[in-house]
XYZ file of C-alpha atoms in Angstrom:
381
model
C 33.562 -40.758 -2.729
C 35.998 -37.937 -2.046
C 35.626 -36.595 1.513
C 34.821 -32.925 1.976
C 38.058 -31.055 2.752
C 38.418 -29.894 6.351
C 37.590 -26.302 7.204
C 40.615 -24.037 7.022
C 41.289 -20.389 7.698
C 42.693 -19.865 4.197
C 39.527 -21.243 2.622
C 37.380 -18.844 4.643
C 39.672 -15.919 3.823
C 39.508 -16.736 0.099
C 35.717 -16.949 0.059
C 35.416 -13.740 2.094
C 37.730 -11.904 -0.306
C 35.684 -13.145 -3.257
C 32.449 -11.932 -1.625
C 33.931 -8.500 -0.940
C 35.207 -8.198 -4.521
C 31.757 -9.162 -5.843
C 29.994 -6.599 -3.661
C 32.402 -3.814 -4.592
C 31.904 -4.464 -8.299
C 28.097 -4.729 -8.070
C 27.641 -1.635 -5.916
C 30.045 0.354 -8.082
C 27.974 -0.627 -11.105
C 24.680 0.286 -9.435
C 26.008 3.553 -8.048
C 27.587 4.655 -11.313
C 25.332 3.304 -14.069
C 21.956 3.421 -12.302
C 22.828 6.605 -10.384
C 21.644 5.259 -7.013
C 24.500 6.220 -4.681
C 22.248 6.008 -1.600
C 22.152 2.230 -2.027
C 25.919 2.061 -1.522
C 25.524 2.985 2.154
C 23.785 -0.313 2.823
C 26.865 -2.374 1.924
C 28.934 -1.215 4.911
C 27.150 -3.574 7.298
C 28.244 -6.514 5.124
C 31.806 -5.192 5.061
C 31.888 -4.983 8.856
C 30.619 -8.557 9.230
C 33.162 -9.815 6.688
C 36.046 -8.014 8.383
C 34.949 -9.402 11.755
C 35.074 -12.898 10.250
C 38.546 -12.174 8.843
C 39.769 -11.288 12.354
C 38.612 -14.658 13.679
C 40.134 -16.470 10.687
C 43.489 -14.794 11.293
C 43.221 -15.535 15.006
C 42.734 -19.222 14.161
C 46.052 -19.127 12.293
C 47.920 -17.322 15.055
C 46.434 -18.962 18.163
C 46.940 -22.674 18.796
C 44.487 -24.767 20.737
C 41.272 -22.939 19.750
C 41.398 -23.161 15.962
C 38.138 -25.064 15.571
C 36.117 -22.635 17.711
C 37.599 -19.581 15.994
C 37.004 -21.055 12.535
C 33.376 -21.814 13.381
C 32.896 -18.193 14.413
C 34.553 -17.080 11.178
C 32.296 -19.425 9.196
C 29.247 -18.035 10.983
C 30.276 -14.459 10.087
C 30.796 -15.452 6.452
C 27.413 -17.221 6.324
C 25.708 -14.191 7.848
C 27.403 -11.895 5.317
C 26.266 -14.138 2.446
C 22.637 -14.143 3.641
C 22.683 -10.369 4.176
C 24.231 -9.863 0.730
C 21.470 -11.956 -0.824
C 18.841 -9.805 0.890
C 20.514 -6.589 -0.235
C 20.751 -7.816 -3.835
C 17.058 -8.673 -3.670
C 16.302 -5.207 -2.242
C 18.193 -3.485 -5.055
C 16.421 -5.609 -7.656
C 12.981 -4.772 -6.271
C 13.766 -1.057 -5.965
C 15.046 -0.830 -9.513
C 12.313 -3.034 -11.009
C 9.243 -1.809 -9.089
C 10.563 1.471 -7.596
C 9.382 0.255 -4.186
C 10.776 -1.348 -1.056
C 10.663 -5.139 -0.759
C 7.344 -6.465 0.444
C 8.518 -9.986 1.221
C 7.604 -12.770 -1.166
C 4.688 -10.702 -2.511
C 7.143 -8.700 -4.659
C 8.360 -11.785 -6.537
C 7.240 -12.192 -10.118
C 5.073 -15.310 -9.601
C 2.950 -13.861 -6.732
C 2.449 -10.626 -8.690
C 1.227 -12.648 -11.673
C -1.060 -14.758 -9.458
C -2.614 -11.652 -7.866
C -3.445 -10.297 -11.310
C -5.045 -13.610 -12.276
C -7.042 -13.643 -9.010
C -8.278 -10.090 -9.545
C -9.297 -10.961 -13.118
C -11.354 -13.986 -12.117
C -12.695 -12.142 -9.085
C -14.121 -9.487 -11.379
C -15.503 -12.113 -13.739
C -17.267 -14.130 -11.039
C -18.054 -11.391 -8.529
C -15.725 -12.578 -5.777
C -13.666 -9.404 -5.447
C -13.996 -6.880 -2.635
C -16.343 -4.653 -4.554
C -18.190 -1.416 -4.217
C -21.975 -1.243 -4.473
C -21.577 -0.822 -8.234
C -19.567 -4.014 -8.522
C -16.140 -2.436 -9.061
C -13.143 -2.757 -6.732
C -12.516 0.206 -4.456
C -9.381 1.276 -6.326
C -11.159 1.521 -9.675
C -14.334 3.257 -8.558
C -13.370 6.875 -7.761
C -15.840 9.570 -6.853
C -14.973 12.677 -8.923
C -14.244 16.055 -7.388
C -17.430 18.045 -6.974
C -17.947 21.198 -9.030
C -17.832 23.253 -5.844
C -14.495 21.746 -4.785
C -13.004 22.336 -8.228
C -14.117 25.960 -8.084
C -12.492 26.371 -4.657
C -9.225 24.889 -5.900
C -9.147 27.265 -8.862
C -9.890 30.228 -6.605
C -7.092 29.281 -4.192
C -4.532 28.935 -6.978
C -5.571 32.143 -8.700
C -5.543 34.091 -5.410
C -2.917 32.353 -3.247
C -2.574 35.250 -0.788
C -5.249 36.259 1.668
C -6.341 39.858 2.053
C -3.812 41.827 4.043
C -0.813 39.746 3.021
C 2.065 41.420 1.269
C 2.355 41.134 -2.481
C 5.144 43.162 -4.021
C 5.962 43.768 -7.651
C 6.368 40.556 -9.608
C 4.036 38.605 -7.306
C 2.818 35.041 -7.668
C 2.557 33.719 -11.177
C -0.113 31.103 -11.754
C -1.065 29.179 -14.854
C -4.190 27.091 -15.425
C -3.576 24.986 -18.508
C -6.792 22.979 -18.694
C -9.906 24.389 -17.102
C -11.708 21.076 -17.603
C -9.070 18.949 -15.889
C -7.920 19.365 -12.294
C -5.482 16.664 -11.323
C -2.180 18.265 -10.333
C -0.453 21.429 -9.202
C 3.246 22.337 -9.128
C 4.356 25.061 -6.693
C 7.772 26.725 -6.760
C 8.819 28.213 -3.408
C 11.528 30.582 -2.259
C 11.747 29.500 1.379
C 10.575 26.696 3.602
C 7.104 27.138 5.028
C 6.077 29.586 2.320
C 3.424 27.160 1.104
C 1.807 26.679 4.534
C -1.042 29.052 3.741
C -1.991 27.727 0.341
C -1.542 24.074 1.336
C -3.704 24.554 4.427
C -6.440 26.227 2.369
C -6.391 23.338 -0.103
C -6.490 20.851 2.769
C -9.485 22.579 4.356
C -11.348 22.617 1.028
C -10.983 18.824 0.818
C -11.547 18.028 4.500
C -14.769 19.988 4.979
C -16.356 17.880 2.232
C -15.348 14.651 3.980
C -12.430 13.903 1.666
C -8.903 12.834 2.604
C -5.522 14.552 2.777
C -2.172 12.792 2.449
C 0.819 14.980 3.306
C 4.417 13.875 2.657
C 7.427 16.034 3.409
C 11.169 15.440 3.089
C 12.480 18.835 4.226
C 10.978 19.153 7.714
C 9.067 17.128 10.249
C 5.378 16.938 9.245
C 4.402 18.133 12.728
C 5.145 21.724 11.671
C 2.514 21.789 8.932
C -0.104 19.857 10.933
C 0.370 22.241 13.867
C -0.115 25.175 11.473
C -3.189 23.543 9.943
C -4.727 22.836 13.346
C -4.094 26.359 14.659
C -4.900 28.475 11.600
C -7.434 26.684 9.444
C -11.205 27.071 9.960
C -13.175 23.855 9.514
C -16.644 25.312 9.791
C -18.970 23.100 11.799
C -16.495 20.221 11.945
C -14.210 19.661 14.914
C -10.491 18.962 14.632
C -11.017 15.363 15.704
C -13.438 14.830 12.803
C -11.086 16.152 10.136
C -7.924 14.702 11.740
C -9.210 11.180 11.114
C -9.069 12.025 7.393
C -5.418 13.151 7.459
C -2.448 10.844 6.916
C 1.082 12.220 7.025
C 4.291 10.570 5.828
C 7.517 11.508 7.561
C 10.229 11.338 4.893
C 12.394 13.825 6.790
C 13.405 11.847 9.893
C 14.728 8.726 8.066
C 16.924 10.883 5.828
C 17.860 13.986 7.821
C 16.729 13.356 11.407
C 19.630 11.048 12.276
C 19.614 10.295 16.027
C 17.870 13.433 17.339
C 15.164 12.382 19.774
C 13.032 15.468 19.103
C 11.725 13.937 15.867
C 10.360 10.888 17.675
C 8.706 13.184 20.191
C 7.018 15.185 17.427
C 5.797 11.967 15.815
C 4.164 11.008 19.120
C 2.538 14.438 19.265
C 1.004 13.801 15.854
C -0.695 10.751 17.314
C -1.933 12.966 20.145
C -3.406 15.190 17.429
C -5.310 12.075 16.199
C -3.335 12.133 12.929
C -1.907 8.935 11.425
C 1.850 9.301 10.868
C 3.659 6.778 8.654
C 7.459 6.644 8.506
C 9.161 6.459 5.144
C 12.110 4.232 4.408
C 15.274 5.572 2.828
C 15.459 6.439 -0.898
C 12.811 7.615 -3.343
C 11.623 4.032 -3.610
C 11.036 4.176 0.147
C 8.811 7.250 0.001
C 6.952 5.757 -2.967
C 6.276 2.669 -0.834
C 5.140 4.851 2.072
C 2.717 6.648 -0.245
C 1.293 3.266 -1.259
C 0.849 2.356 2.401
C -0.972 5.644 2.972
C -3.296 4.842 0.057
C -4.129 1.523 1.746
C -4.705 3.326 5.057
C -7.238 5.602 3.369
C -8.771 2.541 1.730
C -9.291 0.940 5.157
C -10.823 4.135 6.543
C -13.186 4.504 3.590
C -14.100 0.815 3.340
C -17.521 1.145 5.081
C -18.755 3.375 2.242
C -17.110 1.248 -0.430
C -16.320 4.353 -2.465
C -12.964 6.002 -3.159
C -13.657 9.608 -2.319
C -11.335 12.386 -3.546
C -7.968 12.864 -1.881
C -5.455 15.709 -1.783
C -1.921 14.291 -2.116
C 0.843 16.710 -1.120
C 4.527 15.992 -1.840
C 6.625 18.704 -0.215
C 10.302 19.156 -1.054
C 10.946 15.651 -2.344
C 13.859 17.134 -4.280
C 15.705 17.416 -0.940
C 16.517 13.713 -1.159
C 18.641 14.326 -4.241
C 21.428 15.417 -1.864
C 21.491 11.838 -0.562
C 20.490 9.907 -3.665
C 20.527 11.523 -7.109
C 18.673 13.956 -9.308
C 17.962 11.136 -11.748
C 16.086 9.179 -9.073
C 14.002 12.269 -8.307
C 13.116 12.631 -11.967
C 12.063 8.971 -12.104
C 9.940 9.511 -9.001
C 8.224 12.592 -10.441
C 7.708 10.992 -13.838
C 5.966 8.048 -12.182
C 3.881 9.768 -9.503
C 2.277 12.656 -11.366
C 0.977 10.825 -14.456
C 0.036 7.695 -12.476
C -2.061 9.590 -9.947
C -3.748 11.438 -12.794
C -4.743 8.055 -14.253
C -6.131 6.880 -10.897
C -8.440 9.900 -10.963
C -10.148 11.413 -7.916
C -6.690 12.509 -6.737
C -5.370 16.055 -6.721
C -1.570 15.903 -6.602
C 0.518 18.825 -5.371
C 4.308 19.004 -5.747
C 5.678 21.898 -3.666
C 9.420 22.426 -4.096
C 11.805 24.854 -2.405
C 15.189 25.911 -3.822
C 14.816 23.625 -6.801
C 16.989 24.124 -9.909
C 15.167 25.269 -13.025
C 15.577 21.990 -14.999
C 13.765 20.014 -12.288
C 11.093 22.701 -11.919
C 10.585 22.553 -15.676
C 10.051 18.795 -15.349
C 7.358 18.781 -12.665
C 5.644 21.870 -14.040
C 5.439 20.172 -17.449
C 3.306 17.411 -15.898
C 1.029 19.678 -13.863
C -2.388 20.978 -14.914
C -1.746 24.102 -12.837
C 1.446 25.869 -11.792
C 2.110 28.513 -9.155
C 5.440 30.312 -8.838
C 5.887 32.015 -5.461
C 9.618 32.635 -5.797
C 9.438 36.293 -6.854
C 8.368 39.216 -4.750
C 6.004 37.449 -2.344
C 6.089 37.423 1.425
C 3.566 35.372 3.341
C 2.559 35.544 6.965
């Protein structure tokens, strides 16, 4: 039996160079062909670990007397880089295949298949977590009431309150299907312009005991929740009652907050407001995963009733992430979210976008049952 060759600095350097060449080629392919440049940022940590290992390998060549210790450190760095590379390849695969962040082993193909089999037999033999009517929570939505639908139509058709300025060429709204209310696309001229209409929609859902999920990528969600708390009337309900039905997703801080401590402070203030705040991970896949987590949060809150009551789902300025990722990834996100949430039913989806190019506005407005253009001649207070 041939003995395993002794560890050498040149062997480690060769393997490290091969790993770096592999990563460069794979990430170049992903960034160019799949148009996911944001993923490229994650490779720098592997590069740093590899270069650190190279320093120790070169030191083992230059320094006599400590070669074995230096080579072991270099081997450790290479092993760590290999493990991290494996995880990053897995992350890319999951994001491109499922448009979601990795969820551990549960994202692998076999567990996904087994969960589907378990749900099938659970429905057949009555072992699933079911509602009083025998259907799982996810597939037993309570439709929007006629009164709530009427309120939504009224808000869209009259987006400005009395006394607000409306100049020539004011808001343009379109209701395409009076029998179907599932989605709304809003075009905005400046940030915060949608505060009024979004708060009125939120109040309409909250006063009936429904839920509101608010995701924003252009500002910290504290700004809108503070506006909602200060300006919106909730009738006989207190803020604490309605706040327990609000879940916000902070997609701004992970992408644009960087190291500013003020964002963490505002997130803590949201908890003081009794509002659940979920952080998003980077990329559109990350905010899609955060939205799924919010759905499960609402599911846990509504579990005592066993019914999936209506929910208002607000996605504000998701196009902002295209500066860090790509327009193509935004289009994939929009093409998935709007039709999927329509199929789930009992969800009213709102895409509010500021400073969005016309081609992308044409995309989201083509999916929406209702559109509202506030970009021309409207000033809101």
